[in-house]
Amino acid sequence: MASSHSSSPVPQGSSSDVFFKKEVDLAKHIRPVQSLPDVCPKEPTGDSNSLCVAPSLVTDQHRWTVYHSKVNLPAALNDPRLAKRESDFFTKTWGLDFVDIEVIPSFYLPQINKEHFTVYQQEISQREKIHERCKNICPPKDTFDRTLLHTHDKSRTDLEQVPKIFMKPDFALDDSLTFNSVLPWSHFNTAGGKGNRDAASSKLLQEKLSHYLDIVEVNIAHQISLRSEAFFHAMTSQHELQDYLKKTSQAVKMLRDKIAQIDKVMCEGSLHILRLALTRNNCVKVYNKLKLMATVHQTQPTVQVLLSTSEFVGALDLIATTQEVLQQELQGIHSFRHLGSQLCELEKLIDKMMIAEFSTYSHSDLNRPLEDDCQILEEERLVSLVFGLLKQRKLNFLEIYSEEMIITAKNIIKQCVINKVSQIEEIDTDVVVKLADQMRMLNFPQWFDLLKDIFSKFTIFLQRVKATLNIIHSVVLSVLDKNQRTRELEEISQQKNAAKDNSLDTEVAYLIHEGMFISDAFSESELTPIAVDTTSQRNASPNSEPCSSDSVSEPECTTDSSSSKEQTSSSATPGGVDIMVNEDMKLTDLELGKLANNIQELLYSASDICHDRAVKFLMSRAKDGFLEKLNSTEFITLSRLMETFILDTEQICGRKSMSLLGTLQSQAHKFVNRFHEERKTKLSLLLDNERWKQADVPAEFQDLVDSIADGKIALPEKKSGATEERKPAEVLIVEGQQYAVVGTVLLLIRIILEYCQCVDNIPSVTTDMLTRLSDLLKYFNSRSCQLVLGAGALQVVGLKTITTKNLALSSRCLQLIVHYIPVIRAHFEARLQPKQYSMLRHFDHITKDYHDHIAEISAKLVAIMDSLFDKLLSKYEVKAPVPSACFRNICKQMTKMHEAIFDLLPEEQTQMLFLRINASYKLHLKKQLSHLNVINDGGPQNGLVTADVAFYTGNLQALKGLKDLDLNMAEIWEQKR
């Protein structure tokens, strides 16, 4: 065998040294060996009558053919297709990877690339050129053995004769192309009829292949001869290894004999004791297994006894424990093969029984008399049912309770209506059959008492629902708390066990006879007393034998895995009932948290149900327009009752229900519309019948104004006796000022106070009332303007004319309303939300409109006198007598104007009005004097005019309140140019 890593004295063909350059030079002087014909001859070419390169049967008949081939040992042992050769003993035994190991590149050596040699190549390039030039001139000296070179050249030349196809690693004759290339049978069949020539060609091909084989065998033998020393060294090493193995086998035999003697003397007795201990433990296990089977056999009778007393949780725990025992400790026992399925069916039956029992409990709890003081019915029974349902993941029991709440709410209203109708003798139940029709026959006080009774019953109903749901909620929270504590204990236990396992370092010995580890025997004996403490509680079930102690052991009938699930913790419900929380709960923390939220939502739903039923009750009564016909007092009473019920339910359930509140707001909106329309219609009728004459002020209106001045914006209570003896006053005194008003304005003030009082009674309608009151004030302003300034009263009331007294009275009425607008604004502002303050701008707009109206009335009074001055002064002539008739008429009209407005308007307003009238008088007089060419020259005409003006001035200043009026009559004369 040739070693793949052995060195050979023959130079390798892959070298590019001078050795091969010399070899090339020698090839020129040596005559090349005549090569045999190619194995794969080409297709015939040239003349069609002869074959130029085809084998000849005459010349090649004695050559070697494929039928002369034989297989020798070196050719069979040296498979050229192997990637590596077996070099020595180690590679043969341990594999080819033992020799060639990939060396991991060092991190401390730099990566060498071509750039590192760039400088060196630049420096050596010139020297290399000189060296090549010298080498061509003076060839190098032969320093190697000519014989070796000749042998190598010869072998190389011989190997080159062998076609390259035989040297390919994928050479295989089963490939059709390879086979046709090696054995060109196509040449033998193309010359049909020339059998002798084909035989010669076959013989020539056989000899050629035999020659190739000889060349290869000679080269192989040469290579083996070069490596003979390594071969003999390997054989010697093998003999030495066989001797060493023989000695080792003898030593192992002696050691085994000694170990067998030690085992017999020192270990056999101890092992026998251990085997007896294992046998004893196995017997104890069998005994405990039999006792456990006896206990499991009593499961079904015990479950029946528990179900007869409604102990659903105990029955479920017993079933779960028995199923676990069957799966873990009694698995495969033939006598219990049907018990598991029977327990599953029994568990399904218990589920149905618990749901039916909870439905019965819900019906009994919600439909018992509401006068009963007991809030919770059979609290222990409820706790047991909830625990059982949670254990079985039957979370739809809240839906059952919700449906029962809906039914109960309906029955509460129905029973209240029946009780109320039965007390009214006027209702004939035989004639009016339907309960809703009977209810609609009640008047407001009777119906209000009925509604109050329904609300009180609903309040008690919600309190009971809340108490029951609190019990269920406490059970859920206790289970959730227990789950969290159990998880924390398990994490602590796992940490302790991990620390304990790290500290233990036990030696494990193997018992060959029994086929188990010694440590198992010790661990079972150590765990036996622990099982006694953890499993005693579960097996103490009714109708089962107590597990008695044995003379050799104290284990119970269950394992730690089944007994650990029965650890319990206790807590208490709001009612004081202790809750024993079992760890065997299948619910996760997420499910329990979701269930707790559903319980709270169920309480909200109970409030919504009561509100919805109350809404339906109200709507059934409102079908005939009953609620819209209520007066203000009745509606306010109803509104307060509904608001009180809404607040009570919000306090009980923790959330405000919107259905009844929405209905209240809807009815309040309708009430506001009707309230406003009634007041607006009333005001319209008052204005249409108003004759715009000063009215007497009754004492009750003066008291009303006084109460407003004291800060009480509300209708005062009627006083008996004292008010009737007081006589009406001529004017209304407001904060020391006198207001002459018409009767409509007095009633308008009362209407305004009704709006304000309604806002106090029903705060939810504040914005609507503000809008409606603004509309009412705007209506009074516009309508009074149409009737007085627009002279609409002439057609509506039948007045002959609109006098200055009518105008002054209208202006004073408007001033009174303007006086109270800031008070009304402050009243509404105190009851609005900050985001609603923008609505107060309506009062600013109304104030502006009223001031504009008052200014228009003043302008109208001035315009009346202005037209009078224009008419009289246009006929004025400067002549005797003095005073002239024109000035006498003017003074007479001024006196009438003063008499008409002085008692109505304040003195300040009267003076301002007459100043404006006087300015108009001076303008017209100046115009007339200019027309008459009368100037202030001291002449006769000037004297006459001065006398008339003095008469006018004296009469005007003689009027009451105008004595100190600055008339400035010098302005009637034009300035001299």
PDB file of N, CA and C in Angstrom, residues 636-670:
ATOM      1  N   ILE A 636     -92.707  69.867  38.017  1.00  0.00           N
ATOM      2  CA  ILE A 636     -91.535  70.033  38.879  1.00  0.00           C
ATOM      3  C   ILE A 636     -91.499  68.946  39.947  1.00  0.00           C
ATOM      4  N   THR A 637     -92.647  68.628  40.506  1.00  0.00           N
ATOM      5  CA  THR A 637     -92.708  67.540  41.497  1.00  0.00           C
ATOM      6  C   THR A 637     -92.280  66.217  40.871  1.00  0.00           C
ATOM      7  N   LEU A 638     -92.780  65.928  39.673  1.00  0.00           N
ATOM      8  CA  LEU A 638     -92.400  64.704  38.977  1.00  0.00           C
ATOM      9  C   LEU A 638     -90.907  64.699  38.649  1.00  0.00           C
ATOM     10  N   SER A 639     -90.404  65.816  38.212  1.00  0.00           N
ATOM     11  CA  SER A 639     -88.984  65.912  37.862  1.00  0.00           C
ATOM     12  C   SER A 639     -88.101  65.665  39.076  1.00  0.00           C
ATOM     13  N   ARG A 640     -88.457  66.245  40.209  1.00  0.00           N
ATOM     14  CA  ARG A 640     -87.668  66.030  41.424  1.00  0.00           C
ATOM     15  C   ARG A 640     -87.693  64.571  41.863  1.00  0.00           C
ATOM     16  N   LEU A 641     -88.823  63.922  41.737  1.00  0.00           N
ATOM     17  CA  LEU A 641     -88.911  62.507  42.093  1.00  0.00           C
ATOM     18  C   LEU A 641     -87.995  61.662  41.191  1.00  0.00           C
ATOM     19  N   MET A 642     -88.022  61.925  39.904  1.00  0.00           N
ATOM     20  CA  MET A 642     -87.189  61.169  38.978  1.00  0.00           C
ATOM     21  C   MET A 642     -85.699  61.447  39.227  1.00  0.00           C
ATOM     22  N   GLU A 643     -85.347  62.698  39.486  1.00  0.00           N
ATOM     23  CA  GLU A 643     -83.955  63.018  39.775  1.00  0.00           C
ATOM     24  C   GLU A 643     -83.482  62.341  41.064  1.00  0.00           C
ATOM     25  N   THR A 644     -84.350  62.276  42.057  1.00  0.00           N
ATOM     26  CA  THR A 644     -83.993  61.587  43.306  1.00  0.00           C
ATOM     27  C   THR A 644     -83.758  60.103  43.064  1.00  0.00           C
ATOM     28  N   PHE A 645     -84.607  59.484  42.257  1.00  0.00           N
ATOM     29  CA  PHE A 645     -84.425  58.062  41.944  1.00  0.00           C
ATOM     30  C   PHE A 645     -83.128  57.838  41.150  1.00  0.00           C
ATOM     31  N   ILE A 646     -82.825  58.741  40.231  1.00  0.00           N
ATOM     32  CA  ILE A 646     -81.587  58.611  39.452  1.00  0.00           C
ATOM     33  C   ILE A 646     -80.372  58.700  40.365  1.00  0.00           C
ATOM     34  N   LEU A 647     -80.391  59.637  41.313  1.00  0.00           N
ATOM     35  CA  LEU A 647     -79.270  59.772  42.248  1.00  0.00           C
ATOM     36  C   LEU A 647     -79.156  58.560  43.166  1.00  0.00           C
ATOM     37  N   ASP A 648     -80.307  58.019  43.622  1.00  0.00           N
ATOM     38  CA  ASP A 648     -80.271  56.832  44.493  1.00  0.00           C
ATOM     39  C   ASP A 648     -79.675  55.629  43.768  1.00  0.00           C
ATOM     40  N   THR A 649     -80.097  55.404  42.538  1.00  0.00           N
ATOM     41  CA  THR A 649     -79.556  54.273  41.778  1.00  0.00           C
ATOM     42  C   THR A 649     -78.068  54.469  41.464  1.00  0.00           C
ATOM     43  N   GLU A 650     -77.684  55.713  41.208  1.00  0.00           N
ATOM     44  CA  GLU A 650     -76.257  55.980  40.957  1.00  0.00           C
ATOM     45  C   GLU A 650     -75.425  55.708  42.211  1.00  0.00           C
ATOM     46  N   GLN A 651     -75.964  56.049  43.382  1.00  0.00           N
ATOM     47  CA  GLN A 651     -75.253  55.792  44.624  1.00  0.00           C
ATOM     48  C   GLN A 651     -75.156  54.295  44.912  1.00  0.00           C
ATOM     49  N   ILE A 652     -76.175  53.538  44.554  1.00  0.00           N
ATOM     50  CA  ILE A 652     -76.168  52.093  44.815  1.00  0.00           C
ATOM     51  C   ILE A 652     -75.248  51.371  43.840  1.00  0.00           C
ATOM     52  N   CYS A 653     -75.371  51.683  42.551  1.00  0.00           N
ATOM     53  CA  CYS A 653     -74.668  50.923  41.513  1.00  0.00           C
ATOM     54  C   CYS A 653     -73.336  51.547  41.096  1.00  0.00           C
ATOM     55  N   GLY A 654     -73.113  52.810  41.429  1.00  0.00           N
ATOM     56  CA  GLY A 654     -71.835  53.407  41.093  1.00  0.00           C
ATOM     57  C   GLY A 654     -71.755  53.981  39.694  1.00  0.00           C
ATOM     58  N   ARG A 655     -72.845  53.990  38.960  1.00  0.00           N
ATOM     59  CA  ARG A 655     -72.845  54.561  37.620  1.00  0.00           C
ATOM     60  C   ARG A 655     -74.233  55.115  37.316  1.00  0.00           C
ATOM     61  N   LYS A 656     -74.253  56.251  36.620  1.00  0.00           N
ATOM     62  CA  LYS A 656     -75.530  56.881  36.298  1.00  0.00           C
ATOM     63  C   LYS A 656     -76.100  56.262  35.021  1.00  0.00           C
ATOM     64  N   SER A 657     -77.324  55.784  35.125  1.00  0.00           N
ATOM     65  CA  SER A 657     -78.015  55.262  33.943  1.00  0.00           C
ATOM     66  C   SER A 657     -78.642  56.423  33.186  1.00  0.00           C
ATOM     67  N   MET A 658     -78.592  56.312  31.870  1.00  0.00           N
ATOM     68  CA  MET A 658     -78.961  57.457  31.036  1.00  0.00           C
ATOM     69  C   MET A 658     -80.364  57.358  30.443  1.00  0.00           C
ATOM     70  N   SER A 659     -80.999  56.203  30.492  1.00  0.00           N
ATOM     71  CA  SER A 659     -82.287  56.062  29.812  1.00  0.00           C
ATOM     72  C   SER A 659     -83.360  56.923  30.477  1.00  0.00           C
ATOM     73  N   LEU A 660     -83.507  56.788  31.790  1.00  0.00           N
ATOM     74  CA  LEU A 660     -84.515  57.590  32.492  1.00  0.00           C
ATOM     75  C   LEU A 660     -84.141  59.056  32.480  1.00  0.00           C
ATOM     76  N   LEU A 661     -82.843  59.340  32.585  1.00  0.00           N
ATOM     77  CA  LEU A 661     -82.403  60.733  32.513  1.00  0.00           C
ATOM     78  C   LEU A 661     -82.697  61.329  31.141  1.00  0.00           C
ATOM     79  N   GLY A 662     -82.482  60.535  30.097  1.00  0.00           N
ATOM     80  CA  GLY A 662     -82.820  61.010  28.759  1.00  0.00           C
ATOM     81  C   GLY A 662     -84.301  61.257  28.592  1.00  0.00           C
ATOM     82  N   THR A 663     -85.118  60.357  29.153  1.00  0.00           N
ATOM     83  CA  THR A 663     -86.567  60.555  29.093  1.00  0.00           C
ATOM     84  C   THR A 663     -86.971  61.805  29.858  1.00  0.00           C
ATOM     85  N   LEU A 664     -86.336  62.011  31.018  1.00  0.00           N
ATOM     86  CA  LEU A 664     -86.631  63.210  31.791  1.00  0.00           C
ATOM     87  C   LEU A 664     -86.266  64.466  31.009  1.00  0.00           C
ATOM     88  N   GLN A 665     -85.119  64.443  30.374  1.00  0.00           N
ATOM     89  CA  GLN A 665     -84.722  65.593  29.568  1.00  0.00           C
ATOM     90  C   GLN A 665     -85.657  65.810  28.389  1.00  0.00           C
ATOM     91  N   SER A 666     -86.110  64.714  27.779  1.00  0.00           N
ATOM     92  CA  SER A 666     -87.051  64.839  26.667  1.00  0.00           C
ATOM     93  C   SER A 666     -88.372  65.444  27.135  1.00  0.00           C
ATOM     94  N   GLN A 667     -88.877  64.935  28.261  1.00  0.00           N
ATOM     95  CA  GLN A 667     -90.123  65.483  28.794  1.00  0.00           C
ATOM     96  C   GLN A 667     -89.929  66.928  29.260  1.00  0.00           C
ATOM     97  N   ALA A 668     -88.739  67.206  29.803  1.00  0.00           N
ATOM     98  CA  ALA A 668     -88.464  68.573  30.228  1.00  0.00           C
ATOM     99  C   ALA A 668     -88.421  69.513  29.027  1.00  0.00           C
ATOM    100  N   HIS A 669     -87.870  69.015  27.931  1.00  0.00           N
ATOM    101  CA  HIS A 669     -87.843  69.829  26.718  1.00  0.00           C
ATOM    102  C   HIS A 669     -89.270  70.112  26.225  1.00  0.00           C
ATOM    103  N   LYS A 670     -90.114  69.098  26.255  1.00  0.00           N
ATOM    104  CA  LYS A 670     -91.501  69.309  25.864  1.00  0.00           C
ATOM    105  C   LYS A 670     -92.198  70.272  26.828  1.00  0.00           C
TER     106      LYS A 670
END
